[in-house]
Amino acid sequence: KKLEERLMEVDTTQSDITPDQVTAPDRKNPLPPISHLPTELLAEIIQVSLNEIDFKSSSASYDLRLRVGRLYIMRSVAKLWQAILEETPSFWTIIASELPHHVNETSILLSLNLPLSVIYSFNSEAIHRTSRLSGTEFLKPIQHTRPRWKTLVMDPYDPTTMSDYLETPSPLLQTLVARTTDAIMIESEPQEVLGGDTSNLRFVGLSGVSIRWRTGCFVGLKYLDLKDVTHDGLTVPNLLDTLHASPDLQVLKLAGMIGTNIPQISSTITLRHLNYIELDFCNIGLVECIVKQIRAPSCTKLSLSIGEEAESDFPHLLNEKIQPLHSILRKILKLCGESEVILTTRGLAWHTLDYSGMKGFSISFYKVFDPCFIDWVERILPDDSSLGIEFGSGGASIRTLLGSVPPMRRVTRATIGEHTRAADVAVILRFLGQPITSNASLPSLPCLQEFRVPPGICNTSDLLEMVQSRFDALSWEPMERTPLTIIVQSGGIAFERNPSRSPRRIFVFDTVVKIRDTSGVKRFQLVDWKEPEGMLAVVYSEIRSNPGWL
């Protein structure tokens, strides 16, 4: 039964007890109400209070220490709690290198014969600790529990000393994560994963690990994460074979992969449960093969990053090679709504505003500044979807891109990036105040509703010139003026104890008033991290002889 239903039953059985009898801390009732619950129900409550651990995540080490810390705190609350915890083996099934040896020994003892999760890892703070255990120092003392291993994480993995733990069969193993680091990435002979018996594996994450790839290497996977493994002889047919043999795959992540022996596109592979696809810095041939070979009707999260290779024929890449992704992007936009384009010296990017959960997308092209990118974005956007643009430093590249942006009616938000150079800020402000080429009566981005400016990168007179040019110099025929809200992040507080933190630019109060009074400006807001939006105050510093934000 669900926990809520069990609690309802307990409440019903105690309905004849008056509230003061249950809650009053008198001598007859010295224990809190939770101690009246059945022990098995209290065990369920404790289980719910413990955080879940994603052993494939980089935060697994931190989450694990948090979980064990809570266990030991609850273990010391009362003898009843201690007895419940120690008599529930499922609480003690994780063994980790970052836990003290006696804690791991206690967990092995209290877990009885349940399957174990074995985690060898260390966080960034532990990298420089001389007392940190090596992989063999941690794994060798617990290798007698290997028949019980359900999860094995080796992060970092050292092939010179830990290969036995990757090659030896483990009949219960379902999750295998092995990642090397730059410091220990060395040439080694390809290894046979689990002696070739991988039929029980469901979650596989390998980074820089040399394994022996073959047909049928992995089957029935639900999670596949491969990074920098193509030097091991992994071919695209091997990869497609794994995908074909894993119809229940939910997550596919490939990074730093160079496809070899790329076959002609043949019959497609339908992965009905695949909801997350990540293709980061793989060569374009592999990306094209993957996106054209598979169908993922349930995909709600997508990440695609392509490097300088995209420069060769960028329009063909967008419109032909990754064309199967267009439908996925449209579906995600309908789920998430708003998205944002980023134009910087690093290249072009497009992402949904919400990318934290299991829905959203992030598309990045590095060192690419092709104006066709803007047209591509507009063609994919659903009719009811709005768009934001973030401008960054880009020099001549930004000027080239701005030429394709002005007529966009979908853009309702614009932001200047925090580290944008002053020269580029001036270009962006002039752009927002100038008319579009196709209609000299309308300004660039005619549907712009919100303009965000980070602290200290432009002055008030430049903003005033922009809004006057945008609203006073143009007739806005044949459409109504779109009211503009200007939001400025405050950063102009002068700290007497630390003069280096003084603002680079100071807004002049009477100029701010002129901006607010300009017909077409809806609001001029100052946003501070500790104050409500719209708070504005200007003070005069006798020491500096100028006004500033407060």
PDB file of C-alpha atoms in Angstrom, residues 58-252:
ATOM      1  CA  SER A  58      28.885  13.233 -11.111  1.00  0.00           C
ATOM      2  CA  SER A  59      27.128  14.279  -7.889  1.00  0.00           C
ATOM      3  CA  ALA A  60      26.762  10.666  -6.691  1.00  0.00           C
ATOM      4  CA  SER A  61      29.641  11.023  -4.210  1.00  0.00           C
ATOM      5  CA  TYR A  62      28.109  14.074  -2.526  1.00  0.00           C
ATOM      6  CA  ASP A  63      24.593  12.567  -2.517  1.00  0.00           C
ATOM      7  CA  LEU A  64      25.958   9.392  -0.965  1.00  0.00           C
ATOM      8  CA  ARG A  65      27.673  11.179   1.924  1.00  0.00           C
ATOM      9  CA  LEU A  66      24.476  13.123   2.560  1.00  0.00           C
ATOM     10  CA  ARG A  67      22.419   9.933   2.657  1.00  0.00           C
ATOM     11  CA  VAL A  68      24.749   8.082   5.027  1.00  0.00           C
ATOM     12  CA  GLY A  69      24.985  11.132   7.284  1.00  0.00           C
ATOM     13  CA  ARG A  70      21.200  11.170   7.621  1.00  0.00           C
ATOM     14  CA  LEU A  71      21.156   7.462   8.387  1.00  0.00           C
ATOM     15  CA  TYR A  72      23.580   7.839  11.263  1.00  0.00           C
ATOM     16  CA  ILE A  73      21.759  10.886  12.634  1.00  0.00           C
ATOM     17  CA  MET A  74      18.436   9.019  12.665  1.00  0.00           C
ATOM     18  CA  ARG A  75      20.195   6.005  14.153  1.00  0.00           C
ATOM     19  CA  SER A  76      21.069   8.100  17.209  1.00  0.00           C
ATOM     20  CA  VAL A  77      17.566   9.532  17.782  1.00  0.00           C
ATOM     21  CA  ALA A  78      16.244   6.684  19.909  1.00  0.00           C
ATOM     22  CA  LYS A  79      16.800   2.990  20.551  1.00  0.00           C
ATOM     23  CA  LEU A  80      13.605   2.208  18.614  1.00  0.00           C
ATOM     24  CA  TRP A  81      14.915   4.067  15.565  1.00  0.00           C
ATOM     25  CA  GLN A  82      18.302   2.380  15.881  1.00  0.00           C
ATOM     26  CA  ALA A  83      16.650  -1.036  16.022  1.00  0.00           C
ATOM     27  CA  ILE A  84      14.472  -0.314  12.987  1.00  0.00           C
ATOM     28  CA  LEU A  85      17.427   0.925  10.958  1.00  0.00           C
ATOM     29  CA  GLU A  86      19.713  -1.962  11.875  1.00  0.00           C
ATOM     30  CA  GLU A  87      16.989  -4.517  11.184  1.00  0.00           C
ATOM     31  CA  THR A  88      16.222  -3.120   7.719  1.00  0.00           C
ATOM     32  CA  PRO A  89      18.975  -4.407   5.375  1.00  0.00           C
ATOM     33  CA  SER A  90      17.899  -2.213   2.434  1.00  0.00           C
ATOM     34  CA  PHE A  91      19.242   0.880   4.245  1.00  0.00           C
ATOM     35  CA  TRP A  92      22.807  -0.482   4.167  1.00  0.00           C
ATOM     36  CA  THR A  93      23.437  -1.560   0.584  1.00  0.00           C
ATOM     37  CA  ILE A  94      25.976   1.104  -0.482  1.00  0.00           C
ATOM     38  CA  ILE A  95      29.743   0.737  -0.046  1.00  0.00           C
ATOM     39  CA  ALA A  96      31.859   3.766  -0.980  1.00  0.00           C
ATOM     40  CA  SER A  97      35.503   4.802  -0.942  1.00  0.00           C
ATOM     41  CA  GLU A  98      34.692   8.189   0.587  1.00  0.00           C
ATOM     42  CA  LEU A  99      33.132   6.606   3.661  1.00  0.00           C
ATOM     43  CA  PRO A 100      35.212   5.486   6.642  1.00  0.00           C
ATOM     44  CA  HIS A 101      36.234   1.830   6.649  1.00  0.00           C
ATOM     45  CA  HIS A 102      34.176   1.014   9.746  1.00  0.00           C
ATOM     46  CA  VAL A 103      31.066   2.494   8.108  1.00  0.00           C
ATOM     47  CA  ASN A 104      31.520   0.240   5.079  1.00  0.00           C
ATOM     48  CA  GLU A 105      32.114  -2.774   7.319  1.00  0.00           C
ATOM     49  CA  THR A 106      28.915  -1.990   9.214  1.00  0.00           C
ATOM     50  CA  SER A 107      26.980  -1.677   5.955  1.00  0.00           C
ATOM     51  CA  ILE A 108      28.280  -5.038   4.681  1.00  0.00           C
ATOM     52  CA  LEU A 109      27.221  -6.681   7.950  1.00  0.00           C
ATOM     53  CA  LEU A 110      23.765  -5.067   8.228  1.00  0.00           C
ATOM     54  CA  SER A 111      22.875  -5.524   4.533  1.00  0.00           C
ATOM     55  CA  LEU A 112      22.845  -9.305   5.041  1.00  0.00           C
ATOM     56  CA  ASN A 113      22.731 -10.894   1.559  1.00  0.00           C
ATOM     57  CA  LEU A 114      21.124  -8.052  -0.390  1.00  0.00           C
ATOM     58  CA  PRO A 115      22.771  -6.794  -3.629  1.00  0.00           C
ATOM     59  CA  LEU A 116      25.355  -4.062  -3.082  1.00  0.00           C
ATOM     60  CA  SER A 117      26.265  -0.818  -4.835  1.00  0.00           C
ATOM     61  CA  VAL A 118      30.052  -0.304  -4.798  1.00  0.00           C
ATOM     62  CA  ILE A 119      31.289   3.221  -5.487  1.00  0.00           C
ATOM     63  CA  TYR A 120      34.941   4.137  -5.926  1.00  0.00           C
ATOM     64  CA  SER A 121      35.151   7.898  -6.464  1.00  0.00           C
ATOM     65  CA  PHE A 122      36.447  11.078  -4.946  1.00  0.00           C
ATOM     66  CA  ASN A 123      35.278  14.651  -5.202  1.00  0.00           C
ATOM     67  CA  SER A 124      37.388  17.606  -6.338  1.00  0.00           C
ATOM     68  CA  GLU A 125      38.326  18.481  -2.738  1.00  0.00           C
ATOM     69  CA  ALA A 126      39.784  15.011  -2.261  1.00  0.00           C
ATOM     70  CA  ILE A 127      42.012  15.055  -5.346  1.00  0.00           C
ATOM     71  CA  HIS A 128      44.952  16.533  -3.458  1.00  0.00           C
ATOM     72  CA  ARG A 129      44.545  14.450  -0.307  1.00  0.00           C
ATOM     73  CA  THR A 130      47.506  12.164   0.290  1.00  0.00           C
ATOM     74  CA  SER A 131      45.305   9.854   2.376  1.00  0.00           C
ATOM     75  CA  ARG A 132      42.968   9.094  -0.520  1.00  0.00           C
ATOM     76  CA  LEU A 133      42.576   5.359  -1.179  1.00  0.00           C
ATOM     77  CA  SER A 134      43.636   3.953  -4.523  1.00  0.00           C
ATOM     78  CA  GLY A 135      41.175   1.802  -6.422  1.00  0.00           C
ATOM     79  CA  THR A 136      42.786  -1.466  -5.340  1.00  0.00           C
ATOM     80  CA  GLU A 137      43.150  -0.304  -1.724  1.00  0.00           C
ATOM     81  CA  PHE A 138      39.404   0.217  -1.601  1.00  0.00           C
ATOM     82  CA  LEU A 139      38.191  -2.709  -3.733  1.00  0.00           C
ATOM     83  CA  LYS A 140      40.512  -5.514  -2.586  1.00  0.00           C
ATOM     84  CA  PRO A 141      39.284  -5.677   1.050  1.00  0.00           C
ATOM     85  CA  ILE A 142      35.652  -5.960  -0.126  1.00  0.00           C
ATOM     86  CA  GLN A 143      36.143  -8.264  -3.110  1.00  0.00           C
ATOM     87  CA  HIS A 144      34.654 -11.154  -1.130  1.00  0.00           C
ATOM     88  CA  THR A 145      31.291  -9.391  -1.654  1.00  0.00           C
ATOM     89  CA  ARG A 146      31.681  -9.337  -5.466  1.00  0.00           C
ATOM     90  CA  PRO A 147      28.934 -11.949  -6.078  1.00  0.00           C
ATOM     91  CA  ARG A 148      26.527  -9.423  -4.509  1.00  0.00           C
ATOM     92  CA  TRP A 149      27.570  -6.389  -6.598  1.00  0.00           C
ATOM     93  CA  LYS A 150      24.632  -4.806  -8.424  1.00  0.00           C
ATOM     94  CA  THR A 151      26.297  -1.456  -9.151  1.00  0.00           C
ATOM     95  CA  LEU A 152      29.992  -0.772  -9.757  1.00  0.00           C
ATOM     96  CA  VAL A 153      31.308   2.758 -10.208  1.00  0.00           C
ATOM     97  CA  MET A 154      35.025   3.314 -10.825  1.00  0.00           C
ATOM     98  CA  ASP A 155      35.599   7.043 -11.194  1.00  0.00           C
ATOM     99  CA  PRO A 156      38.475   7.405 -11.856  1.00  0.00           C
ATOM    100  CA  TYR A 157      39.295   4.068 -13.460  1.00  0.00           C
ATOM    101  CA  ASP A 158      42.966   3.053 -13.698  1.00  0.00           C
ATOM    102  CA  PRO A 159      43.448   0.229 -16.234  1.00  0.00           C
ATOM    103  CA  THR A 160      46.876  -0.659 -14.820  1.00  0.00           C
ATOM    104  CA  THR A 161      45.499  -1.704 -11.428  1.00  0.00           C
ATOM    105  CA  MET A 162      41.728  -2.064 -11.749  1.00  0.00           C
ATOM    106  CA  SER A 163      41.252  -4.049 -14.977  1.00  0.00           C
ATOM    107  CA  ASP A 164      40.348  -7.207 -13.063  1.00  0.00           C
ATOM    108  CA  TYR A 165      37.214  -5.527 -11.687  1.00  0.00           C
ATOM    109  CA  LEU A 166      36.115  -4.613 -15.216  1.00  0.00           C
ATOM    110  CA  GLU A 167      36.856  -8.019 -16.783  1.00  0.00           C
ATOM    111  CA  THR A 168      35.730 -10.495 -14.114  1.00  0.00           C
ATOM    112  CA  PRO A 169      32.121 -11.730 -14.469  1.00  0.00           C
ATOM    113  CA  SER A 170      29.630 -10.343 -11.950  1.00  0.00           C
ATOM    114  CA  PRO A 171      26.313 -12.131 -12.440  1.00  0.00           C
ATOM    115  CA  LEU A 172      24.161  -9.556 -10.604  1.00  0.00           C
ATOM    116  CA  LEU A 173      25.794  -6.427 -12.046  1.00  0.00           C
ATOM    117  CA  GLN A 174      23.276  -4.079 -13.701  1.00  0.00           C
ATOM    118  CA  THR A 175      25.062  -0.709 -13.535  1.00  0.00           C
ATOM    119  CA  LEU A 176      28.665  -0.239 -14.699  1.00  0.00           C
ATOM    120  CA  VAL A 177      30.377   3.162 -14.741  1.00  0.00           C
ATOM    121  CA  ALA A 178      34.099   3.509 -15.502  1.00  0.00           C
ATOM    122  CA  ARG A 179      35.727   6.851 -16.263  1.00  0.00           C
ATOM    123  CA  THR A 180      39.391   7.661 -16.726  1.00  0.00           C
ATOM    124  CA  THR A 181      40.929  11.080 -16.136  1.00  0.00           C
ATOM    125  CA  ASP A 182      43.520  12.935 -18.211  1.00  0.00           C
ATOM    126  CA  ALA A 183      46.098  12.169 -15.518  1.00  0.00           C
ATOM    127  CA  ILE A 184      45.744   8.372 -15.865  1.00  0.00           C
ATOM    128  CA  MET A 185      44.582   8.024 -19.485  1.00  0.00           C
ATOM    129  CA  ILE A 186      47.145   5.611 -20.904  1.00  0.00           C
ATOM    130  CA  GLU A 187      47.327   3.172 -23.777  1.00  0.00           C
ATOM    131  CA  SER A 188      46.125  -0.287 -22.769  1.00  0.00           C
ATOM    132  CA  GLU A 189      44.917  -3.488 -24.363  1.00  0.00           C
ATOM    133  CA  PRO A 190      41.140  -3.596 -24.978  1.00  0.00           C
ATOM    134  CA  GLN A 191      39.401  -5.443 -22.154  1.00  0.00           C
ATOM    135  CA  GLU A 192      36.486  -7.878 -22.295  1.00  0.00           C
ATOM    136  CA  VAL A 193      33.716  -6.367 -20.153  1.00  0.00           C
ATOM    137  CA  LEU A 194      32.657  -8.846 -17.437  1.00  0.00           C
ATOM    138  CA  GLY A 195      34.327 -11.655 -19.342  1.00  0.00           C
ATOM    139  CA  GLY A 196      31.790 -11.219 -22.147  1.00  0.00           C
ATOM    140  CA  ASP A 197      28.764 -11.918 -19.933  1.00  0.00           C
ATOM    141  CA  THR A 198      26.993  -8.542 -20.123  1.00  0.00           C
ATOM    142  CA  SER A 199      23.414  -9.758 -20.543  1.00  0.00           C
ATOM    143  CA  ASN A 200      22.306  -8.378 -17.154  1.00  0.00           C
ATOM    144  CA  LEU A 201      23.766  -4.882 -17.690  1.00  0.00           C
ATOM    145  CA  ARG A 202      21.144  -2.181 -18.042  1.00  0.00           C
ATOM    146  CA  PHE A 203      23.110   1.010 -17.300  1.00  0.00           C
ATOM    147  CA  VAL A 204      26.548   1.557 -18.905  1.00  0.00           C
ATOM    148  CA  GLY A 205      28.735   4.647 -18.679  1.00  0.00           C
ATOM    149  CA  LEU A 206      32.264   4.516 -20.150  1.00  0.00           C
ATOM    150  CA  SER A 207      34.692   7.402 -20.598  1.00  0.00           C
ATOM    151  CA  GLY A 208      38.144   6.915 -22.096  1.00  0.00           C
ATOM    152  CA  VAL A 209      38.025   3.197 -21.289  1.00  0.00           C
ATOM    153  CA  SER A 210      39.444   0.692 -23.763  1.00  0.00           C
ATOM    154  CA  ILE A 211      37.132  -2.303 -24.175  1.00  0.00           C
ATOM    155  CA  ARG A 212      36.744  -5.006 -26.800  1.00  0.00           C
ATOM    156  CA  TRP A 213      33.791  -4.098 -29.002  1.00  0.00           C
ATOM    157  CA  ARG A 214      31.929  -6.789 -30.894  1.00  0.00           C
ATOM    158  CA  THR A 215      28.481  -7.622 -32.164  1.00  0.00           C
ATOM    159  CA  GLY A 216      26.240  -8.286 -29.174  1.00  0.00           C
ATOM    160  CA  CYS A 217      28.614  -6.501 -26.791  1.00  0.00           C
ATOM    161  CA  PHE A 218      25.646  -4.941 -24.994  1.00  0.00           C
ATOM    162  CA  VAL A 219      21.974  -5.912 -25.171  1.00  0.00           C
ATOM    163  CA  GLY A 220      18.852  -4.754 -23.370  1.00  0.00           C
ATOM    164  CA  LEU A 221      20.366  -1.465 -22.158  1.00  0.00           C
ATOM    165  CA  LYS A 222      18.271   1.334 -20.659  1.00  0.00           C
ATOM    166  CA  TYR A 223      21.120   3.836 -20.349  1.00  0.00           C
ATOM    167  CA  LEU A 224      24.202   4.228 -22.568  1.00  0.00           C
ATOM    168  CA  ASP A 225      26.815   6.946 -22.025  1.00  0.00           C
ATOM    169  CA  LEU A 226      30.001   6.775 -24.125  1.00  0.00           C
ATOM    170  CA  LYS A 227      32.729   9.410 -24.167  1.00  0.00           C
ATOM    171  CA  ASP A 228      36.061   9.341 -26.009  1.00  0.00           C
ATOM    172  CA  VAL A 229      35.967   5.613 -26.704  1.00  0.00           C
ATOM    173  CA  THR A 230      36.257   5.441 -30.499  1.00  0.00           C
ATOM    174  CA  HIS A 231      40.023   4.869 -30.426  1.00  0.00           C
ATOM    175  CA  ASP A 232      39.196   1.383 -29.123  1.00  0.00           C
ATOM    176  CA  GLY A 233      37.880   0.224 -32.491  1.00  0.00           C
ATOM    177  CA  LEU A 234      34.229   0.968 -31.849  1.00  0.00           C
ATOM    178  CA  THR A 235      32.549   1.251 -35.255  1.00  0.00           C
ATOM    179  CA  VAL A 236      29.200   2.760 -36.099  1.00  0.00           C
ATOM    180  CA  PRO A 237      27.791  -0.712 -36.973  1.00  0.00           C
ATOM    181  CA  ASN A 238      28.774  -1.854 -33.434  1.00  0.00           C
ATOM    182  CA  LEU A 239      26.929   1.120 -31.985  1.00  0.00           C
ATOM    183  CA  LEU A 240      23.851   0.595 -34.148  1.00  0.00           C
ATOM    184  CA  ASP A 241      23.845  -3.084 -33.179  1.00  0.00           C
ATOM    185  CA  THR A 242      23.739  -2.086 -29.495  1.00  0.00           C
ATOM    186  CA  LEU A 243      20.868   0.341 -30.143  1.00  0.00           C
ATOM    187  CA  HIS A 244      18.945  -2.259 -32.125  1.00  0.00           C
ATOM    188  CA  ALA A 245      19.406  -4.790 -29.301  1.00  0.00           C
ATOM    189  CA  SER A 246      18.190  -2.267 -26.673  1.00  0.00           C
ATOM    190  CA  PRO A 247      14.554  -1.441 -27.541  1.00  0.00           C
ATOM    191  CA  ASP A 248      13.928  -0.162 -23.978  1.00  0.00           C
ATOM    192  CA  LEU A 249      16.776   2.395 -24.100  1.00  0.00           C
ATOM    193  CA  GLN A 250      15.823   5.588 -22.267  1.00  0.00           C
ATOM    194  CA  VAL A 251      19.037   7.671 -22.351  1.00  0.00           C
ATOM    195  CA  LEU A 252      21.659   7.884 -25.135  1.00  0.00           C
TER     196      LEU A 252
END
